[in-house]
């Protein structure tokens, strides 16, 4: 039997037989402490987005360039998927060369609004073609990562924001507009901007931006884990949208697989391919869905997700008093609810407006589950309501505004399986008070 005991993070517990469990969530060796490991991003999904963007270009004069119908159709396509996935989306307009341009911003609800992790890519092509590698590849990878965040119902400690920029090909116009209209106080909340422009080149190299060291290391350690050598991206200072953010002091990073430059023989030794251009269709009409290396697209899409999960969940919650119950509680299949309880004591006043609620439920097909936090006075806070479909296990920290609740008392995690076949159990339930 494991005890439900109060313990101060970092303090030595005075209680015998203390059940100590690590922070919930699988972590790879390269992850900072407390980070959750990202899911695999299905490259087939990313390629489907590219096929859709190719169709959009074909239906709009062959391109997706600023000021053309194909660009606005691209914005509408991406926005519709994000709206359906629960994002708060904003289409931001700007004018360039007398023509209206558009940025799309998507915020994932939740997380610390004062610490924003942002990923972005330009969605416009040049006028000569569909722009599938440049930059459907980055746009599709960022889109699919955002959709993966939704599928996982990720509750990161930081706030996640995604951006798709207009008129990059005309001089980073859309991202410059976004940054310029952002109040200084809002800029300072962005702890990282990650840029993805050309990440599926047909003769790929694996380049990591060397701007912010921590972001650079996040990407490098990911590729090291794959056994894929990387090089510092030397071509790009000022050459893509990260420059707009870097110019106002925001930490930036990103990935690149190469454009019109020729791969050296040493790079061929390192990465394979040929000593020709990384992308022979750069800014050409042949930049279509056949102008993609699937392995590079897959690896880089997974690296996008790795960075979002690592940087978005990587900061461990501030030290506080932890009340935890790690006793396993079986969840009966399609039946009555069960609970796991912790008794909170010694805390003055009310619970915080951002109460971290650590939940670890081992259960196949989490779409069966309804999960609630029950305060001592019986108030119910729904944490999970049948979302997630066939995904397995709930393994995350929710943030609940419990400021109207007196802290001390018996808090319960209530779990009910409301569909037949899949089963599981509550593995642990944890509350952390500042
Ligand atoms: N300016 C980008 C392509 C590009 C060229 N060098 C780099 C370096 C890093 C990122 C992107 C690029 C474009 O044509 O969209
Ligand atoms: Ca993948
Ligand atoms: Zn370009
Ligand atoms: Zn580009």
XYZ file of C-alpha atoms and ligand atoms in Angstrom, residues 122 124-126 134-135 168-169 197-198 282-283, ligand 3:
13
model
C 5.800 30.906 -44.226
C 3.347 31.655 -49.376
C 5.075 30.317 -52.477
C 6.826 32.170 -55.250
C 9.383 26.006 -50.117
C 7.441 26.161 -47.962
C 7.972 35.809 -46.844
C 9.239 35.538 -50.407
C 11.372 26.897 -43.982
C 12.297 24.132 -46.466
C 14.105 25.936 -55.590
C 11.742 28.742 -56.658
Zn 11.507 30.729 -51.141
